[in-house]
Short mmCIF file of C-alpha atoms in Angstrom, two decimals:
data_model
loop_
_atom_site.label_atom_id
_atom_site.label_comp_id
_atom_site.label_asym_id
_atom_site.label_seq_id
_atom_site.Cartn_x
_atom_site.Cartn_y
_atom_site.Cartn_z
CA MET J 1 -39.82 -93.80 -9.76
CA VAL J 2 -38.54 -92.74 -13.19
CA SER J 3 -40.45 -89.48 -12.99
CA GLU J 4 -38.98 -88.84 -9.54
CA TYR J 5 -35.43 -89.41 -10.80
CA LEU J 6 -36.15 -87.14 -13.75
CA GLU J 7 -37.32 -84.41 -11.37
CA ILE J 8 -34.12 -84.77 -9.31
CA VAL J 9 -31.96 -84.49 -12.42
CA THR J 10 -33.96 -81.46 -13.58
CA ARG J 11 -33.45 -79.68 -10.27
CA LEU J 12 -29.72 -80.37 -10.29
CA LEU J 13 -29.38 -79.16 -13.88
CA MET J 14 -31.29 -75.98 -13.03
CA ALA J 15 -28.91 -75.37 -10.13
CA LEU J 16 -25.96 -76.07 -12.43
CA ALA J 17 -27.21 -73.51 -14.95
CA ALA J 18 -27.96 -70.82 -12.36
CA GLY J 19 -24.60 -71.17 -10.63
CA GLY J 20 -22.75 -71.37 -13.94
CA LEU J 21 -24.30 -68.13 -15.25
CA ILE J 22 -23.38 -66.18 -12.13
CA GLY J 23 -19.92 -67.76 -12.01
CA PHE J 24 -19.29 -66.87 -15.64
CA GLU J 25 -19.97 -63.21 -14.88
CA ARG J 26 -17.52 -63.32 -11.98
CA SER J 27 -14.84 -65.10 -14.05
CA TYR J 28 -15.27 -62.63 -16.90
CA HIS J 29 -14.38 -59.79 -14.53
CA GLY J 30 -11.37 -61.64 -13.12
CA ARG J 31 -12.70 -62.40 -9.65
CA PRO J 32 -10.99 -65.06 -7.51
CA ALA J 33 -14.15 -67.15 -7.10
CA GLY J 34 -15.54 -67.63 -10.58
CA PHE J 35 -17.24 -70.12 -12.88
CA ARG J 36 -16.50 -73.44 -11.21
CA THR J 37 -16.77 -72.13 -7.66
CA HIS J 38 -20.24 -70.65 -8.11
CA THR J 39 -21.42 -73.68 -10.06
CA LEU J 40 -20.29 -76.07 -7.31
CA VAL J 41 -21.81 -73.91 -4.57
CA CYS J 42 -25.20 -73.86 -6.28
CA LEU J 43 -25.07 -77.58 -7.10
CA ALA J 44 -24.04 -78.54 -3.57
CA SER J 45 -26.88 -76.48 -2.08
CA ALA J 46 -29.38 -78.19 -4.38
CA LEU J 47 -28.02 -81.64 -3.48
CA LEU J 48 -28.28 -80.97 0.23
CA MET J 49 -31.85 -79.76 -0.12
CA LEU J 50 -32.71 -82.91 -2.08
CA VAL J 51 -31.28 -84.94 0.80
CA ALA J 52 -33.58 -83.08 3.20
CA LEU J 53 -36.65 -83.44 0.97
CA HIS J 54 -36.19 -87.18 0.28
CA GLN J 55 -35.46 -88.38 3.79
CA GLY J 56 -37.99 -91.17 3.44
CA GLU J 57 -35.84 -92.83 0.76
CA TRP J 58 -32.56 -92.98 2.69
CA PHE J 59 -33.51 -92.85 6.40
CA GLN J 60 -33.31 -96.36 7.87
CA GLY J 61 -35.59 -95.82 10.84
CA SER J 62 -39.25 -94.97 10.97
CA ILE J 63 -39.78 -91.63 9.26
CA GLU J 64 -42.84 -91.04 11.47
CA THR J 65 -40.57 -90.76 14.51
CA VAL J 66 -38.51 -87.98 12.93
CA ARG J 67 -39.74 -84.46 12.41
CA VAL J 68 -38.95 -83.56 8.79
CA ASP J 69 -37.94 -79.89 8.53
CA PRO J 70 -36.08 -79.03 5.29
CA THR J 71 -35.70 -75.42 6.41
CA ARG J 72 -33.12 -76.54 8.97
CA MET J 73 -30.95 -77.81 6.13
CA ALA J 74 -31.34 -74.45 4.37
CA GLN J 75 -30.25 -72.64 7.53
CA GLY J 76 -27.20 -74.86 7.81
CA ILE J 77 -26.23 -74.27 4.18
CA MET J 78 -26.49 -70.49 4.43
CA THR J 79 -24.46 -70.48 7.65
CA GLY J 80 -21.79 -72.87 6.40
CA ILE J 81 -21.26 -71.10 3.10
CA GLY J 82 -19.73 -68.22 5.03
CA PHE J 83 -16.28 -69.85 5.01
CA LEU J 84 -16.13 -69.53 1.23
CA GLY J 85 -17.23 -65.92 1.35
CA ALA J 86 -14.59 -65.13 3.96
CA GLY J 87 -11.95 -66.74 1.74
CA VAL J 88 -12.48 -64.31 -1.14
CA ILE J 89 -12.48 -61.14 0.98
CA ILE J 90 -9.00 -59.67 0.78
CA LYS J 91 -7.61 -56.77 2.80
CA GLU J 92 -4.98 -54.78 0.93
CA GLY J 93 -3.64 -52.06 3.17
CA LEU J 94 -6.69 -49.99 4.06
CA SER J 95 -8.72 -51.38 1.16
CA VAL J 96 -11.09 -54.34 1.34
CA ARG J 97 -11.80 -56.26 -1.87
CA GLY J 98 -13.99 -59.25 -2.67
CA LEU J 99 -17.15 -58.25 -0.82
CA THR J 100 -19.27 -58.41 -3.98
CA THR J 101 -17.92 -61.85 -4.86
CA ALA J 102 -18.60 -63.06 -1.31
CA ALA J 103 -22.17 -61.79 -1.60
CA SER J 104 -22.57 -63.51 -4.98
CA ILE J 105 -21.42 -66.82 -3.46
CA TRP J 106 -23.93 -66.44 -0.64
CA ILE J 107 -26.87 -65.69 -2.96
CA THR J 108 -25.78 -68.50 -5.30
CA ALA J 109 -26.18 -70.88 -2.36
CA ALA J 110 -29.68 -69.50 -1.84
CA LEU J 111 -30.50 -70.12 -5.52
CA GLY J 112 -29.23 -73.68 -5.15
CA ILE J 113 -31.62 -74.19 -2.24
CA VAL J 114 -34.50 -72.87 -4.35
CA ALA J 115 -33.51 -75.21 -7.19
CA GLY J 116 -33.27 -78.14 -4.79
CA VAL J 117 -36.86 -77.73 -3.62
CA GLY J 118 -38.09 -77.30 -7.21
CA PHE J 119 -39.19 -73.68 -6.91
CA TYR J 120 -38.28 -72.86 -10.50
CA PHE J 121 -39.99 -69.50 -11.00
CA PRO J 122 -38.17 -67.69 -8.15
CA LEU J 123 -35.00 -69.51 -9.26
CA ALA J 124 -35.26 -68.02 -12.75
CA VAL J 125 -36.22 -64.56 -11.49
CA GLY J 126 -33.50 -64.62 -8.84
CA THR J 127 -30.83 -65.64 -11.35
CA VAL J 128 -31.82 -62.83 -13.72
CA LEU J 129 -31.85 -60.28 -10.89
CA VAL J 130 -28.42 -61.41 -9.63
CA LEU J 131 -26.91 -61.19 -13.13
CA GLY J 132 -28.53 -57.80 -13.57
CA THR J 133 -27.12 -56.58 -10.27
CA LEU J 134 -23.61 -57.78 -11.12
CA SER J 135 -23.53 -56.51 -14.71
CA VAL J 136 -26.09 -53.74 -15.30
CA PHE J 137 -25.55 -52.20 -11.88
CA ARG J 138 -21.82 -52.11 -12.63
CA TRP J 139 -22.61 -49.74 -15.51
CA VAL J 140 -25.01 -47.71 -13.35
CA GLU J 141 -22.39 -47.47 -10.60
CA ALA J 142 -19.79 -46.26 -13.12
CA LYS J 143 -22.17 -43.47 -14.21
CA MET J 144 -23.09 -42.40 -10.69
CA PRO J 145 -21.39 -39.31 -9.26
CA MET J 146 -19.14 -40.82 -6.63
CA GLN J 147 -16.15 -39.63 -4.68
CA PHE J 148 -12.84 -41.33 -5.33
CA TYR J 149 -10.91 -42.68 -2.35
CA ALA J 150 -7.30 -43.84 -2.38
CA HIS J 151 -4.50 -44.82 -0.05
CA HIS J 152 -1.32 -42.85 -0.79
CA ARG J 153 2.24 -43.58 0.28
CA ILE J 154 5.28 -41.58 -0.81
CA ARG J 155 8.95 -41.96 0.05
CA PHE J 156 11.78 -39.40 0.07
CA SER J 157 15.45 -39.60 0.89
CA SER J 158 16.02 -38.65 4.53
CA ALA J 159 18.74 -36.28 3.31
CA ALA J 160 16.25 -34.17 1.33
CA PRO J 161 12.65 -34.92 2.28
CA MET J 162 9.86 -32.73 0.94
CA PRO J 163 8.41 -30.60 3.73
CA GLU J 164 4.93 -31.66 4.74
CA PRO J 165 3.26 -28.32 3.81
CA ALA J 166 4.78 -28.51 0.33
CA LEU J 167 3.54 -32.08 -0.13
CA HIS J 168 0.07 -31.08 1.03
CA ALA J 169 0.07 -28.27 -1.49
CA VAL J 170 1.03 -30.59 -4.38
CA ILE J 171 -1.66 -33.10 -3.48
CA ARG J 172 -4.36 -30.46 -3.04
CA GLU J 173 -3.47 -28.89 -6.39
CA HIS J 174 -4.70 -32.13 -7.97
CA GLY J 175 -8.10 -31.93 -6.29
CA PHE J 176 -7.48 -34.20 -3.30
CA SER J 177 -8.31 -33.71 0.34
CA ILE J 178 -6.07 -35.45 2.88
CA ALA J 179 -6.90 -37.47 6.01
CA ASN J 180 -5.03 -39.70 8.46
CA PHE J 181 -1.57 -38.39 7.65
CA SER J 182 1.23 -40.51 9.18
CA TYR J 183 5.04 -40.59 9.16
CA THR J 184 7.61 -43.37 8.90
CA MET J 185 11.42 -43.30 9.02
CA SER J 186 13.54 -46.34 8.23
CA ARG J 187 15.64 -47.83 11.00
CA GLU J 188 18.79 -46.99 9.06
CA GLY J 189 17.57 -43.46 8.42
CA ALA J 190 17.79 -43.92 4.66
CA TYR J 191 14.33 -42.61 3.83
CA VAL J 192 11.30 -40.79 5.17
CA GLU J 193 7.86 -42.03 4.20
CA TYR J 194 4.50 -40.29 4.38
CA GLU J 195 1.23 -42.22 4.35
CA MET J 196 -2.29 -40.84 4.05
CA ASN J 197 -5.82 -41.33 2.74
CA LEU J 198 -6.96 -39.22 -0.20
CA ARG J 199 -10.38 -38.19 -1.44
CA ALA J 200 -11.33 -36.52 -4.72
CA ARG J 201 -14.41 -35.97 -6.84
CA ASP J 202 -12.75 -37.34 -9.98
CA ALA J 203 -10.87 -40.63 -10.28
CA SER J 204 -8.64 -39.13 -12.98
CA ALA J 205 -7.02 -37.02 -10.26
CA ALA J 206 -5.01 -40.10 -9.29
CA ARG J 207 -3.48 -40.30 -12.77
CA ARG J 208 -2.59 -36.62 -12.77
CA LEU J 209 -1.01 -36.88 -9.33
CA ALA J 210 1.00 -39.94 -10.38
CA GLU J 211 2.34 -38.12 -13.46
CA THR J 212 3.44 -35.18 -11.32
CA LEU J 213 5.18 -37.39 -8.76
CA GLN J 214 6.97 -39.37 -11.47
CA ALA J 215 8.54 -36.16 -12.74
CA MET J 216 9.90 -35.21 -9.30
CA ASP J 217 13.53 -36.27 -8.75
CA SER J 218 13.19 -36.10 -4.96
CA VAL J 219 10.57 -38.87 -4.90
CA LEU J 220 12.14 -42.32 -4.34
CA ALA J 221 8.88 -44.26 -4.56
CA PHE J 222 5.15 -43.68 -4.28
CA GLU J 223 1.85 -45.54 -4.37
CA VAL J 224 -1.70 -44.40 -5.07
CA ARG J 225 -4.02 -47.35 -4.43
CA PRO J 226 -7.78 -46.94 -4.95
CA SER J 227 -10.01 -48.10 -2.12
CA GLY J 228 -13.04 -50.25 -2.95
CA ASP J 229 -14.26 -53.66 -4.02
#
């Protein structure tokens, strides 16, 4: 009995460590679901799997009359964890953020299941691979040649709005291509607002565009918001 309790404690501590390591990486990068969230997700998954594996110790009826299938508990955990993942996905305008954190919560639940059944080798390998994906791949992604996407909104006084061709020319001078151009006028007629999606090969184009727009007296307000996780 003592050895069994020791094994249970070991599995829970392994889940605690795995979830804590992944959560620390998320907290370090300022994500909404961080250290404690990932630790609790992994620990809860391990606890639930222990419940499924040790049914003979808590089930009051005859265990022979019940079909023991721990995989059903695993399926329930992976389905139910979706509400946490949905909670960290945030839509900001046309941008969607939090997808990586949602995926990390989901795989942390999977690692908790592995810890709960005592499958330590894949637990260790999985934890290392997840941390590598979240940290090392971040560096690889930063070095990859990728196009920069942004949502752009700019506002002019309705008395002196910049003509659309002139605005297109300014934006294209900074290396952007334009898509989904739209127009807005305030109900009071105080301002005219243009909204569009931008694409460039270099993320620094956004900084150069912002500096140009700041120097223009006709611009009342503007926003250049990068799209991505």
